[in-house]
């Protein structure tokens, strides 16, 4: 007689790898984009580290380097969970990453906040979200969405993940996505890319001197100022994301 443990082992050893492989192939363009975004962040951070290998507790960029390196790993973990078919879990990690990158930016750009950090005196990282949204407005709304719909338990996020199969909603088995249902994770995939792009922008705003190629910002000629930019390549992803979210907003069952 097959036990529940047998079912779980079969999922871990056979079904999960197959499901992830199918989602990775289905979202080939998005996987390519994610690899570029995280590599831009890591290259910039590693370039900083190569010229500043010694720990300096008085240098806010040393702290920011650590937070953003950790956060980039967390972004990749969230994306991998999305490719593994999970619904609720990726957004929890995305929210954590967004808070970490925002804190790092805040420490670099606000000396008073860095003094609080060093003194460990009533430092609240959520205040960093309020500070950073002054230069990146979408962060406030994005952080609020991730908190409300994914992190803080409420009626909005209390139901288990379900998939419509043969016209009937069925409970999703761990992260398993059945063949032909790969598109149900578009929301999580696009959210991962959205948050990763914002986090890369915070990285470039804090460490632009160390970037080989800037992806999200550019220097204004004749001034020591930066402005945001979106490449034509990434614009394709943005347009697809907007189209998808519009469909979901119009029909709540569109993602099933």
Short mmCIF file of C-alpha atoms in Angstrom, two decimals:
data_model
loop_
_atom_site.label_atom_id
_atom_site.label_comp_id
_atom_site.label_asym_id
_atom_site.label_seq_id
_atom_site.Cartn_x
_atom_site.Cartn_y
_atom_site.Cartn_z
CA UNK A 1 0.00 0.00 0.00
CA UNK A 2 1.40 3.39 -1.05
CA UNK A 3 1.96 5.68 1.91
CA UNK A 4 1.99 9.48 1.99
CA UNK A 5 5.75 9.30 2.51
CA UNK A 6 6.08 7.27 -0.71
CA UNK A 7 4.12 9.98 -2.49
CA UNK A 8 6.37 12.72 -1.10
CA UNK A 9 9.52 10.79 -2.01
CA UNK A 10 8.23 10.23 -5.54
CA UNK A 11 7.60 13.95 -5.81
CA UNK A 12 11.09 14.89 -4.59
CA UNK A 13 12.94 12.30 -6.67
CA UNK A 14 10.98 12.27 -9.93
CA UNK A 15 8.02 14.60 -10.29
CA UNK A 16 9.63 17.81 -8.98
CA UNK A 17 12.69 17.74 -11.27
CA UNK A 18 10.47 17.07 -14.29
CA UNK A 19 8.04 19.85 -13.34
CA UNK A 20 10.86 22.36 -12.82
CA UNK A 21 12.46 21.41 -16.14
CA UNK A 22 9.19 22.04 -17.96
CA UNK A 23 8.67 25.43 -16.32
CA UNK A 24 12.27 26.42 -17.00
CA UNK A 25 11.78 25.62 -20.69
CA UNK A 26 8.37 27.33 -20.83
CA UNK A 27 9.75 30.54 -19.30
CA UNK A 28 12.99 30.46 -21.31
CA UNK A 29 13.00 34.21 -22.03
CA UNK A 30 12.26 35.06 -18.41
CA UNK A 31 15.01 32.72 -17.18
CA UNK A 32 17.42 34.49 -19.53
CA UNK A 33 16.33 37.88 -18.19
CA UNK A 34 16.67 36.81 -14.57
CA UNK A 35 20.18 35.52 -15.19
CA UNK A 36 21.13 38.90 -16.65
CA UNK A 37 19.62 40.95 -13.81
CA UNK A 38 21.27 38.98 -11.01
CA UNK A 39 24.59 38.79 -12.84
CA UNK A 40 24.62 42.60 -13.29
CA UNK A 41 24.07 42.98 -9.54
CA UNK A 42 26.68 40.41 -8.54
CA UNK A 43 29.30 41.75 -10.98
CA UNK A 44 28.90 45.26 -9.61
CA UNK A 45 29.06 44.09 -6.01
CA UNK A 46 32.07 41.87 -6.66
CA UNK A 47 33.87 44.73 -8.39
CA UNK A 48 33.36 46.78 -5.24
CA UNK A 49 34.62 43.94 -3.05
CA UNK A 50 37.78 43.45 -5.13
CA UNK A 51 38.83 47.02 -4.37
CA UNK A 52 37.52 47.02 -0.78
CA UNK A 53 38.25 43.55 0.65
CA UNK A 54 38.88 44.68 4.22
CA UNK A 55 35.96 44.92 6.62
CA UNK A 56 35.35 48.52 7.70
CA UNK A 57 32.47 49.01 10.17
CA UNK A 58 32.62 52.76 9.57
CA UNK A 59 31.91 52.42 5.85
CA UNK A 60 28.19 52.13 5.02
CA UNK A 61 29.01 50.61 1.64
CA UNK A 62 30.63 47.66 3.40
CA UNK A 63 27.32 46.93 5.10
CA UNK A 64 25.36 47.57 1.91
CA UNK A 65 27.63 45.18 0.01
CA UNK A 66 26.81 42.40 2.46
CA UNK A 67 23.07 43.09 2.48
CA UNK A 68 22.84 43.27 -1.29
CA UNK A 69 24.93 40.14 -1.84
CA UNK A 70 22.68 38.28 0.56
CA UNK A 71 19.62 39.80 -1.10
CA UNK A 72 20.71 38.74 -4.59
CA UNK A 73 20.91 35.13 -3.41
CA UNK A 74 17.43 35.49 -1.94
CA UNK A 75 16.09 36.84 -5.24
CA UNK A 76 17.46 33.81 -7.04
CA UNK A 77 15.93 31.51 -4.42
CA UNK A 78 12.53 33.16 -4.96
CA UNK A 79 12.85 32.72 -8.72
CA UNK A 80 13.82 29.08 -8.31
CA UNK A 81 10.78 28.50 -6.09
CA UNK A 82 8.62 30.06 -8.81
CA UNK A 83 10.15 27.73 -11.39
CA UNK A 84 9.51 24.89 -8.94
CA UNK A 85 5.80 25.70 -9.16
CA UNK A 86 5.16 27.24 -5.74
CA UNK A 87 2.50 29.92 -5.34
CA UNK A 88 2.78 31.64 -1.94
CA UNK A 89 6.38 31.05 -0.98
CA UNK A 90 8.31 33.08 -3.61
CA UNK A 91 6.69 36.37 -2.60
CA UNK A 92 7.76 35.93 1.01
CA UNK A 93 11.38 35.86 -0.13
CA UNK A 94 10.84 38.71 -2.59
CA UNK A 95 9.53 40.92 0.19
CA UNK A 96 12.55 40.08 2.35
CA UNK A 97 14.91 40.93 -0.51
CA UNK A 98 13.20 44.23 -1.23
CA UNK A 99 13.52 45.23 2.43
CA UNK A 100 17.19 44.25 2.52
CA UNK A 101 18.11 46.18 -0.63
CA UNK A 102 16.14 49.20 0.57
CA UNK A 103 17.98 49.11 3.89
CA UNK A 104 21.31 48.92 2.09
CA UNK A 105 20.44 51.93 -0.08
CA UNK A 106 19.24 53.82 2.99
CA UNK A 107 22.48 53.22 4.90
CA UNK A 108 24.58 54.46 1.98
CA UNK A 109 22.54 57.61 1.35
CA UNK A 110 21.43 58.65 4.85
CA UNK A 111 24.25 59.11 7.42
CA UNK A 112 21.80 59.44 10.33
CA UNK A 113 20.33 56.04 9.53
CA UNK A 114 23.82 54.52 9.38
CA UNK A 115 24.57 55.93 12.83
CA UNK A 116 21.41 54.26 14.11
CA UNK A 117 22.49 51.00 12.46
CA UNK A 118 25.93 51.07 14.06
CA UNK A 119 24.52 51.87 17.48
CA UNK A 120 21.81 49.21 17.06
CA UNK A 121 19.52 51.85 18.47
CA UNK A 122 15.86 51.41 17.51
CA UNK A 123 16.74 50.67 13.89
CA UNK A 124 13.60 49.67 12.00
CA UNK A 125 14.24 48.48 8.44
CA UNK A 126 10.69 49.29 7.37
CA UNK A 127 11.60 52.98 7.66
CA UNK A 128 14.07 52.35 4.85
CA UNK A 129 11.13 51.55 2.58
CA UNK A 130 9.65 54.97 3.36
CA UNK A 131 12.98 56.65 2.62
CA UNK A 132 13.77 54.85 -0.61
CA UNK A 133 10.34 55.33 -2.15
CA UNK A 134 11.18 59.02 -2.36
CA UNK A 135 13.55 58.14 -5.21
CA UNK A 136 11.85 54.94 -6.42
CA UNK A 137 8.12 55.45 -5.96
CA UNK A 138 6.99 51.98 -7.01
CA UNK A 139 8.82 50.38 -4.07
CA UNK A 140 6.23 51.52 -1.53
CA UNK A 141 3.32 49.99 -3.43
CA UNK A 142 5.27 46.86 -4.30
CA UNK A 143 6.37 46.31 -0.70
CA UNK A 144 2.82 46.92 0.51
CA UNK A 145 1.43 44.41 -1.97
CA UNK A 146 3.94 41.72 -1.04
CA UNK A 147 3.28 42.30 2.67
CA UNK A 148 -0.50 42.37 2.42
CA UNK A 149 -1.02 39.51 0.00
CA UNK A 150 1.84 37.20 0.89
CA UNK A 151 3.44 37.79 4.29
CA UNK A 152 0.76 38.95 6.72
CA UNK A 153 -1.75 36.13 7.16
CA UNK A 154 -5.29 37.15 6.31
CA UNK A 155 -8.36 35.96 4.41
CA UNK A 156 -6.64 37.15 1.23
CA UNK A 157 -3.88 34.54 1.42
CA UNK A 158 -5.31 31.79 3.61
CA UNK A 159 -6.33 29.33 0.90
CA UNK A 160 -3.96 26.61 -0.33
CA UNK A 161 -2.68 26.67 -3.89
CA UNK A 162 -5.16 25.23 -6.37
CA UNK A 163 -5.10 24.39 -10.08
CA UNK A 164 -8.07 24.08 -12.43
CA UNK A 165 -7.92 20.64 -14.05
CA UNK A 166 -10.66 19.42 -16.38
CA UNK A 167 -12.75 22.40 -15.34
CA UNK A 168 -12.49 21.61 -11.63
CA UNK A 169 -10.26 23.30 -9.02
CA UNK A 170 -7.93 20.82 -7.34
CA UNK A 171 -5.33 21.21 -4.61
CA UNK A 172 -1.81 21.61 -5.93
CA UNK A 173 0.55 18.89 -4.78
CA UNK A 174 3.56 20.70 -3.24
CA UNK A 175 5.05 22.60 -6.20
CA UNK A 176 3.98 20.10 -8.85
CA UNK A 177 2.65 21.69 -12.05
CA UNK A 178 1.05 19.26 -14.45
CA UNK A 179 2.08 19.19 -18.12
CA UNK A 180 0.24 21.92 -20.01
CA UNK A 181 -0.29 24.02 -16.88
CA UNK A 182 3.08 25.78 -16.81
CA UNK A 183 1.52 29.20 -17.43
CA UNK A 184 -0.16 29.24 -14.00
CA UNK A 185 3.09 30.56 -12.49
CA UNK A 186 3.35 33.66 -14.70
CA UNK A 187 2.43 35.94 -11.81
CA UNK A 188 5.21 34.62 -9.58
CA UNK A 189 7.76 34.66 -12.41
CA UNK A 190 6.96 38.25 -13.39
CA UNK A 191 6.93 39.40 -9.77
CA UNK A 192 10.40 37.92 -9.34
CA UNK A 193 11.65 39.84 -12.38
CA UNK A 194 9.95 43.06 -11.25
CA UNK A 195 11.45 42.95 -7.75
CA UNK A 196 14.85 41.89 -9.11
CA UNK A 197 14.90 44.85 -11.49
CA UNK A 198 14.06 47.27 -8.67
CA UNK A 199 16.73 45.71 -6.45
CA UNK A 200 19.29 45.99 -9.25
CA UNK A 201 18.40 49.66 -9.58
CA UNK A 202 19.06 50.18 -5.87
CA UNK A 203 22.38 48.37 -6.30
CA UNK A 204 23.39 50.58 -9.21
CA UNK A 205 22.33 53.74 -7.39
CA UNK A 206 24.58 52.73 -4.50
CA UNK A 207 27.53 51.23 -6.42
CA UNK A 208 27.33 52.74 -9.91
CA UNK A 209 31.08 53.54 -9.88
CA UNK A 210 31.78 49.80 -9.88
CA UNK A 211 29.40 48.74 -12.66
CA UNK A 212 30.93 47.63 -15.96
CA UNK A 213 27.60 48.36 -17.65
CA UNK A 214 24.63 50.12 -16.05
CA UNK A 215 21.31 48.43 -16.71
CA UNK A 216 18.69 50.55 -14.92
CA UNK A 217 20.20 54.05 -14.68
CA UNK A 218 22.36 56.37 -16.74
CA UNK A 219 24.41 59.47 -16.01
CA UNK A 220 23.03 62.80 -17.21
CA UNK A 221 25.66 64.43 -19.41
CA UNK A 222 27.23 67.53 -17.90
CA UNK A 223 25.87 66.83 -14.43
CA UNK A 224 26.69 64.58 -11.50
CA UNK A 225 23.18 63.15 -11.62
CA UNK A 226 21.53 59.89 -12.63
CA UNK A 227 18.23 59.10 -14.28
CA UNK A 228 16.41 55.82 -14.73
CA UNK A 229 16.28 53.95 -18.01
CA UNK A 230 14.69 50.78 -19.37
CA UNK A 231 16.38 48.84 -22.15
CA UNK A 232 14.42 47.70 -25.19
CA UNK A 233 15.16 44.12 -24.14
CA UNK A 234 13.65 44.57 -20.69
CA UNK A 235 10.74 46.57 -22.11
CA UNK A 236 9.52 43.37 -23.79
CA UNK A 237 9.33 41.74 -20.35
CA UNK A 238 7.58 44.77 -18.87
CA UNK A 239 4.94 44.79 -21.63
CA UNK A 240 4.29 41.06 -21.17
CA UNK A 241 4.02 41.55 -17.42
CA UNK A 242 1.53 44.40 -17.79
CA UNK A 243 -0.58 42.36 -20.20
CA UNK A 244 -0.63 39.40 -17.82
CA UNK A 245 -1.50 41.44 -14.72
CA UNK A 246 -4.30 43.19 -16.65
CA UNK A 247 -5.81 39.79 -17.50
CA UNK A 248 -5.56 38.62 -13.89
CA UNK A 249 -7.18 41.84 -12.66
CA UNK A 250 -10.06 41.36 -15.10
CA UNK A 251 -10.48 37.64 -14.40
CA UNK A 252 -9.37 36.18 -11.10
CA UNK A 253 -9.30 32.69 -12.60
CA UNK A 254 -6.91 33.68 -15.40
CA UNK A 255 -3.88 32.44 -13.46
CA UNK A 256 -5.31 28.98 -12.84
#
